[in-house]
GROMACS .gro file of C-alpha atoms in nm:
model
  337
    1UNK     CA    1 -18.572  13.634   0.501
    2UNK     CA    2 -18.409  13.487   0.803
    3UNK     CA    3 -18.176  13.284   0.585
    4UNK     CA    4 -18.054  13.595   0.403
    5UNK     CA    5 -17.965  13.769   0.735
    6UNK     CA    6 -17.779  13.476   0.880
    7UNK     CA    7 -17.439  13.552   0.712
    8UNK     CA    8 -17.459  13.909   0.842
    9UNK     CA    9 -17.522  13.790   1.197
   10UNK     CA   10 -17.227  13.555   1.167
   11UNK     CA   11 -17.007  13.841   1.041
   12UNK     CA   12 -17.115  14.066   1.329
   13UNK     CA   13 -17.047  13.789   1.578
   14UNK     CA   14 -16.694  13.746   1.447
   15UNK     CA   15 -16.640  14.122   1.463
   16UNK     CA   16 -16.751  14.135   1.826
   17UNK     CA   17 -16.532  13.840   1.910
   18UNK     CA   18 -16.233  14.020   1.761
   19UNK     CA   19 -16.319  14.337   1.951
   20UNK     CA   20 -16.363  14.152   2.279
   21UNK     CA   21 -16.043  13.958   2.217
   22UNK     CA   22 -15.856  14.280   2.148
   23UNK     CA   23 -15.993  14.446   2.460
   24UNK     CA   24 -15.899  14.136   2.659
   25UNK     CA   25 -15.545  14.145   2.525
   26UNK     CA   26 -15.514  14.513   2.611
   27UNK     CA   27 -15.649  14.456   2.962
   28UNK     CA   28 -15.421  14.156   3.013
   29UNK     CA   29 -15.120  14.357   2.893
   30UNK     CA   30 -15.208  14.645   3.126
   31UNK     CA   31 -15.254  14.399   3.412
   32UNK     CA   32 -14.917  14.237   3.338
   33UNK     CA   33 -14.752  14.580   3.323
   34UNK     CA   34 -14.907  14.676   3.656
   35UNK     CA   35 -14.799  14.354   3.823
   36UNK     CA   36 -14.450  14.388   3.676
   37UNK     CA   37 -14.427  14.749   3.791
   38UNK     CA   38 -14.537  14.657   4.143
   39UNK     CA   39 -14.285  14.371   4.151
   40UNK     CA   40 -14.013  14.609   4.029
   41UNK     CA   41 -14.099  14.872   4.289
   42UNK     CA   42 -14.122  14.624   4.576
   43UNK     CA   43 -13.840  14.393   4.466
   44UNK     CA   44 -13.481  14.461   4.568
   45UNK     CA   45 -13.271  14.621   4.291
   46UNK     CA   46 -13.033  14.392   4.104
   47UNK     CA   47 -12.670  14.400   4.218
   48UNK     CA   48 -12.336  14.265   4.102
   49UNK     CA   49 -12.142  13.982   4.266
   50UNK     CA   50 -11.930  14.242   4.445
   51UNK     CA   51 -12.219  14.289   4.687
   52UNK     CA   52 -12.142  13.947   4.837
   53UNK     CA   53 -11.763  13.982   4.857
   54UNK     CA   54 -11.574  14.040   5.181
   55UNK     CA   55 -11.379  14.358   5.240
   56UNK     CA   56 -11.005  14.307   5.204
   57UNK     CA   57 -10.799  14.383   5.514
   58UNK     CA   58 -10.483  14.395   5.301
   59UNK     CA   59 -10.607  14.712   5.130
   60UNK     CA   60 -10.647  14.907   5.453
   61UNK     CA   61 -10.380  15.162   5.537
   62UNK     CA   62 -10.282  15.163   5.905
   63UNK     CA   63 -10.310  15.496   6.089
   64UNK     CA   64  -9.993  15.692   6.152
   65UNK     CA   65 -10.087  15.735   6.520
   66UNK     CA   66 -10.014  16.106   6.488
   67UNK     CA   67 -10.198  16.243   6.789
   68UNK     CA   68 -10.350  16.568   6.667
   69UNK     CA   69 -10.492  16.636   7.013
   70UNK     CA   70 -10.535  16.467   7.350
   71UNK     CA   71 -10.780  16.597   7.610
   72UNK     CA   72 -10.767  16.432   7.951
   73UNK     CA   73 -11.094  16.434   8.146
   74UNK     CA   74 -11.176  16.307   8.493
   75UNK     CA   75 -11.538  16.207   8.438
   76UNK     CA   76 -11.605  16.003   8.750
   77UNK     CA   77 -11.455  15.878   9.074
   78UNK     CA   78 -11.325  15.549   8.932
   79UNK     CA   79 -11.208  15.625   8.581
   80UNK     CA   80 -11.048  15.877   8.348
   81UNK     CA   81 -11.133  15.949   7.986
   82UNK     CA   82 -10.896  16.068   7.715
   83UNK     CA   83 -11.044  16.221   7.401
   84UNK     CA   84 -10.789  16.148   7.129
   85UNK     CA   85 -10.786  16.269   6.768
   86UNK     CA   86 -10.578  16.060   6.529
   87UNK     CA   87 -10.446  16.146   6.185
   88UNK     CA   88 -10.555  15.870   5.949
   89UNK     CA   89 -10.449  15.869   5.581
   90UNK     CA   90 -10.697  15.592   5.502
   91UNK     CA   91 -10.994  15.827   5.544
   92UNK     CA   92 -11.120  16.023   5.245
   93UNK     CA   93 -11.171  16.396   5.215
   94UNK     CA   94 -10.949  16.703   5.249
   95UNK     CA   95 -10.627  16.665   5.447
   96UNK     CA   96 -10.778  16.864   5.735
   97UNK     CA   97 -11.055  16.607   5.775
   98UNK     CA   98 -10.842  16.292   5.763
   99UNK     CA   99 -10.876  16.227   6.133
  100UNK     CA  100 -11.088  16.023   6.368
  101UNK     CA  101 -11.168  16.060   6.735
  102UNK     CA  102 -11.135  15.802   7.010
  103UNK     CA  103 -11.257  15.820   7.367
  104UNK     CA  104 -11.038  15.604   7.591
  105UNK     CA  105 -11.163  15.516   7.939
  106UNK     CA  106 -10.918  15.378   8.198
  107UNK     CA  107 -11.019  15.247   8.542
  108UNK     CA  108 -10.834  15.433   8.817
  109UNK     CA  109 -10.771  15.097   8.983
  110UNK     CA  110 -10.511  15.009   8.719
  111UNK     CA  111 -10.151  14.989   8.836
  112UNK     CA  112  -9.835  14.972   8.627
  113UNK     CA  113  -9.791  14.633   8.469
  114UNK     CA  114 -10.161  14.543   8.468
  115UNK     CA  115 -10.301  14.373   8.158
  116UNK     CA  116 -10.678  14.391   8.131
  117UNK     CA  117 -10.939  14.322   7.863
  118UNK     CA  118 -11.047  14.603   7.635
  119UNK     CA  119 -11.385  14.678   7.478
  120UNK     CA  120 -11.399  14.881   7.156
  121UNK     CA  121 -11.738  15.044   7.091
  122UNK     CA  122 -11.862  15.249   6.796
  123UNK     CA  123 -12.111  15.533   6.804
  124UNK     CA  124 -12.470  15.404   6.786
  125UNK     CA  125 -12.798  15.522   6.641
  126UNK     CA  126 -12.730  15.581   6.273
  127UNK     CA  127 -12.918  15.483   5.958
  128UNK     CA  128 -12.774  15.195   5.750
  129UNK     CA  129 -12.604  15.430   5.502
  130UNK     CA  130 -12.429  15.674   5.740
  131UNK     CA  131 -12.174  15.690   6.021
  132UNK     CA  132 -12.214  15.825   6.373
  133UNK     CA  133 -12.022  16.052   6.610
  134UNK     CA  134 -11.987  15.977   6.980
  135UNK     CA  135 -12.165  16.192   7.236
  136UNK     CA  136 -12.195  16.214   7.613
  137UNK     CA  137 -12.525  16.027   7.580
  138UNK     CA  138 -12.321  15.717   7.491
  139UNK     CA  139 -12.158  15.697   7.836
  140UNK     CA  140 -12.423  15.465   7.986
  141UNK     CA  141 -12.307  15.207   7.729
  142UNK     CA  142 -11.938  15.261   7.811
  143UNK     CA  143 -11.919  15.293   8.188
  144UNK     CA  144 -12.035  14.945   8.297
  145UNK     CA  145 -11.728  14.793   8.129
  146UNK     CA  146 -11.500  15.046   8.299
  147UNK     CA  147 -11.659  14.976   8.637
  148UNK     CA  148 -11.589  14.607   8.572
  149UNK     CA  149 -11.218  14.694   8.541
  150UNK     CA  150 -11.184  14.699   8.162
  151UNK     CA  151 -11.040  14.961   7.931
  152UNK     CA  152 -11.289  15.103   7.681
  153UNK     CA  153 -11.194  15.254   7.346
  154UNK     CA  154 -11.500  15.420   7.193
  155UNK     CA  155 -11.473  15.551   6.838
  156UNK     CA  156 -11.647  15.776   6.589
  157UNK     CA  157 -11.774  15.614   6.271
  158UNK     CA  158 -11.682  15.811   5.963
  159UNK     CA  159 -11.961  15.959   5.751
  160UNK     CA  160 -12.200  16.102   6.010
  161UNK     CA  161 -12.478  16.316   5.866
  162UNK     CA  162 -12.587  16.639   6.035
  163UNK     CA  163 -12.962  16.591   6.001
  164UNK     CA  164 -13.232  16.352   5.891
  165UNK     CA  165 -13.157  16.447   5.533
  166UNK     CA  166 -12.915  16.271   5.299
  167UNK     CA  167 -12.567  16.408   5.240
  168UNK     CA  168 -12.378  16.253   4.949
  169UNK     CA  169 -12.032  16.354   5.076
  170UNK     CA  170 -12.098  16.194   5.415
  171UNK     CA  171 -12.225  15.877   5.248
  172UNK     CA  172 -11.906  15.863   5.039
  173UNK     CA  173 -11.697  15.892   5.357
  174UNK     CA  174 -11.897  15.613   5.520
  175UNK     CA  175 -11.863  15.398   5.208
  176UNK     CA  176 -11.489  15.465   5.185
  177UNK     CA  177 -11.458  15.367   5.552
  178UNK     CA  178 -11.617  15.035   5.447
  179UNK     CA  179 -11.927  15.097   5.652
  180UNK     CA  180 -11.720  15.173   5.963
  181UNK     CA  181 -11.482  14.876   5.935
  182UNK     CA  182 -11.182  15.106   5.898
  183UNK     CA  183 -11.284  15.300   6.209
  184UNK     CA  184 -11.326  14.977   6.407
  185UNK     CA  185 -10.994  14.849   6.277
  186UNK     CA  186 -10.824  15.174   6.384
  187UNK     CA  187 -10.970  15.150   6.735
  188UNK     CA  188 -10.865  14.784   6.755
  189UNK     CA  189 -10.509  14.859   6.645
  190UNK     CA  190 -10.483  15.157   6.880
  191UNK     CA  191 -10.592  14.943   7.176
  192UNK     CA  192 -10.361  14.660   7.073
  193UNK     CA  193 -10.045  14.861   7.006
  194UNK     CA  194 -10.074  15.194   7.188
  195UNK     CA  195 -10.226  15.107   7.526
  196UNK     CA  196  -9.978  14.905   7.735
  197UNK     CA  197 -10.243  14.816   7.995
  198UNK     CA  198 -10.452  14.630   7.737
  199UNK     CA  199 -10.414  14.255   7.698
  200UNK     CA  200 -10.391  14.223   7.317
  201UNK     CA  201 -10.540  13.874   7.335
  202UNK     CA  202 -10.853  14.001   7.508
  203UNK     CA  203 -10.992  14.275   7.288
  204UNK     CA  204 -11.368  14.261   7.230
  205UNK     CA  205 -11.594  14.470   7.011
  206UNK     CA  206 -11.937  14.570   7.140
  207UNK     CA  207 -12.218  14.781   7.006
  208UNK     CA  208 -12.586  14.862   7.026
  209UNK     CA  209 -12.826  14.889   6.730
  210UNK     CA  210 -12.627  15.020   6.427
  211UNK     CA  211 -12.306  14.983   6.628
  212UNK     CA  212 -12.411  14.625   6.702
  213UNK     CA  213 -12.444  14.569   6.330
  214UNK     CA  214 -12.088  14.699   6.287
  215UNK     CA  215 -11.968  14.480   6.575
  216UNK     CA  216 -12.095  14.172   6.392
  217UNK     CA  217 -11.950  14.286   6.060
  218UNK     CA  218 -11.610  14.355   6.217
  219UNK     CA  219 -11.609  14.017   6.390
  220UNK     CA  220 -11.663  13.856   6.051
  221UNK     CA  221 -11.349  14.027   5.917
  222UNK     CA  222 -11.106  14.046   6.213
  223UNK     CA  223 -10.981  13.707   6.331
  224UNK     CA  224 -10.780  13.841   6.627
  225UNK     CA  225 -11.083  13.947   6.832
  226UNK     CA  226 -11.145  13.770   7.162
  227UNK     CA  227 -11.518  13.805   7.106
  228UNK     CA  228 -11.803  14.022   6.982
  229UNK     CA  229 -12.106  14.164   7.165
  230UNK     CA  230 -12.409  14.288   6.972
  231UNK     CA  231 -12.722  14.437   7.128
  232UNK     CA  232 -13.031  14.456   6.902
  233UNK     CA  233 -12.833  14.460   6.577
  234UNK     CA  234 -12.978  14.488   6.228
  235UNK     CA  235 -12.831  14.174   6.076
  236UNK     CA  236 -12.968  14.247   5.728
  237UNK     CA  237 -12.938  14.614   5.632
  238UNK     CA  238 -13.164  14.574   5.331
  239UNK     CA  239 -13.451  14.540   5.579
  240UNK     CA  240 -13.359  14.866   5.750
  241UNK     CA  241 -13.462  15.082   5.454
  242UNK     CA  242 -13.787  15.039   5.255
  243UNK     CA  243 -13.716  14.909   4.903
  244UNK     CA  244 -13.889  15.204   4.739
  245UNK     CA  245 -13.669  15.440   4.941
  246UNK     CA  246 -13.359  15.242   4.843
  247UNK     CA  247 -13.452  15.288   4.477
  248UNK     CA  248 -13.510  15.658   4.534
  249UNK     CA  249 -13.188  15.711   4.731
  250UNK     CA  250 -12.994  15.515   4.469
  251UNK     CA  251 -13.041  15.808   4.236
  252UNK     CA  252 -12.826  16.013   4.475
  253UNK     CA  253 -12.613  15.762   4.668
  254UNK     CA  254 -12.392  15.556   4.433
  255UNK     CA  255 -12.417  15.176   4.455
  256UNK     CA  256 -12.644  15.192   4.761
  257UNK     CA  257 -12.824  14.858   4.701
  258UNK     CA  258 -12.490  14.678   4.666
  259UNK     CA  259 -12.337  14.860   4.964
  260UNK     CA  260 -12.624  14.768   5.198
  261UNK     CA  261 -12.583  14.400   5.114
  262UNK     CA  262 -12.205  14.407   5.143
  263UNK     CA  263 -12.215  14.573   5.487
  264UNK     CA  264 -12.483  14.338   5.624
  265UNK     CA  265 -12.361  14.081   5.880
  266UNK     CA  266 -12.596  13.823   5.726
  267UNK     CA  267 -12.390  13.837   5.405
  268UNK     CA  268 -12.067  13.726   5.576
  269UNK     CA  269 -12.199  13.516   5.865
  270UNK     CA  270 -12.003  13.208   5.755
  271UNK     CA  271 -11.680  13.401   5.822
  272UNK     CA  272 -11.749  13.462   6.192
  273UNK     CA  273 -11.455  13.312   6.381
  274UNK     CA  274 -11.476  13.448   6.738
  275UNK     CA  275 -11.725  13.382   7.020
  276UNK     CA  276 -12.040  13.594   6.995
  277UNK     CA  277 -12.282  13.730   7.253
  278UNK     CA  278 -12.608  13.855   7.100
  279UNK     CA  279 -12.886  14.023   7.297
  280UNK     CA  280 -13.231  14.133   7.184
  281UNK     CA  281 -13.557  14.227   7.355
  282UNK     CA  282 -13.877  14.053   7.251
  283UNK     CA  283 -14.067  14.384   7.251
  284UNK     CA  284 -13.807  14.578   7.051
  285UNK     CA  285 -14.007  14.828   6.843
  286UNK     CA  286 -13.706  14.951   6.645
  287UNK     CA  287 -13.534  14.635   6.520
  288UNK     CA  288 -13.730  14.310   6.506
  289UNK     CA  289 -13.595  14.020   6.709
  290UNK     CA  290 -13.708  13.778   6.437
  291UNK     CA  291 -13.399  13.830   6.222
  292UNK     CA  292 -13.168  13.798   6.523
  293UNK     CA  293 -13.323  13.461   6.609
  294UNK     CA  294 -13.285  13.340   6.251
  295UNK     CA  295 -12.925  13.465   6.241
  296UNK     CA  296 -12.840  13.278   6.560
  297UNK     CA  297 -12.996  12.957   6.431
  298UNK     CA  298 -12.797  12.977   6.108
  299UNK     CA  299 -12.459  13.037   6.271
  300UNK     CA  300 -12.525  12.767   6.531
  301UNK     CA  301 -12.587  12.528   6.244
  302UNK     CA  302 -12.243  12.627   6.114
  303UNK     CA  303 -12.088  12.535   6.449
  304UNK     CA  304 -12.021  12.892   6.562
  305UNK     CA  305 -11.992  12.979   6.932
  306UNK     CA  306 -12.284  13.206   7.022
  307UNK     CA  307 -12.460  13.300   7.344
  308UNK     CA  308 -12.808  13.438   7.274
  309UNK     CA  309 -12.994  13.620   7.549
  310UNK     CA  310 -13.335  13.783   7.530
  311UNK     CA  311 -13.541  14.014   7.746
  312UNK     CA  312 -13.918  14.014   7.766
  313UNK     CA  313 -13.949  14.391   7.803
  314UNK     CA  314 -13.732  14.701   7.784
  315UNK     CA  315 -13.773  14.779   7.414
  316UNK     CA  316 -13.474  14.881   7.203
  317UNK     CA  317 -13.256  15.071   7.453
  318UNK     CA  318 -13.352  15.014   7.818
  319UNK     CA  319 -13.332  14.637   7.779
  320UNK     CA  320 -12.969  14.670   7.675
  321UNK     CA  321 -12.880  14.888   7.975
  322UNK     CA  322 -13.079  14.691   8.232
  323UNK     CA  323 -13.021  14.332   8.119
  324UNK     CA  324 -12.800  14.316   7.812
  325UNK     CA  325 -12.476  14.466   7.940
  326UNK     CA  326 -12.481  14.284   8.278
  327UNK     CA  327 -12.534  13.955   8.092
  328UNK     CA  328 -12.252  14.038   7.849
  329UNK     CA  329 -12.013  14.108   8.138
  330UNK     CA  330 -12.094  13.767   8.286
  331UNK     CA  331 -12.035  13.612   7.943
  332UNK     CA  332 -11.691  13.774   7.915
  333UNK     CA  333 -11.596  13.630   8.255
  334UNK     CA  334 -11.720  13.287   8.152
  335UNK     CA  335 -11.477  13.278   7.859
  336UNK     CA  336 -11.188  13.251   8.106
  337UNK     CA  337 -11.329  12.930   8.256
   0.00000   0.00000   0.00000
């Protein structure tokens, strides 16, 4: 009797092996799909080679220096500020919006014939995919340079957004301004050609946070700078926006993954040609100092001139005001020796 049942048991065993094997294949496939999906969600989107190309200065149209308005302000006992609006055909949008604003600070101690260094500074505090307008709250970043006897040309960065939301038109303006490079170039050219008290060989760019990121990016594209100063910059913009959010925003903001790479200082660090001062606080809760340290190590290996200063405390902003700017002013003076 047992011998007659044996073939049936063998058949059932094979059947169960096939079933278990099928279930295993299904589970393995589902597992592979899950892992692949997680990797896709967490991995950076694929981009073209354009993401790693430099912006071409030859394609930038110089402003016409048509002063749409000039407002003179006496803001303190030792300096004056001019709020200047320039017509700029290189900016996108309707004709009425093709303008950018500069705030020019001049020490009252200047006399005719003086030639002094100039610091150009962009508006700070924006997200990696938008520009920023200047405000009176930026003055603590501007005035120390003026008190030191320098001219300051602060500038709006095209593509500012009105709220925490995402505005496609503003993003397009920021992208067309090459992440603020055109605005920085305009401020640089205005200081160099339109302000007779500025020594054209001693123009520096400075910036804090997002403006520090732009300062590094501009220094990697403009060879005529005397130096660059960056406080707590985001050297790799792809780390400033969660990958899942980048994928989500990419549905609305064209070529965002590529644009973030192309406007990251880490992408073009080999092109840095001027002296650099970089400052970052160890306890910065907004932008990690880790990437700044790695950036400095890489460009030092390339033989670049960089002064790297850190603060133990002060977080993202106060450290820059209390320790960063005074150290940068000493660094500027040291370049003359």
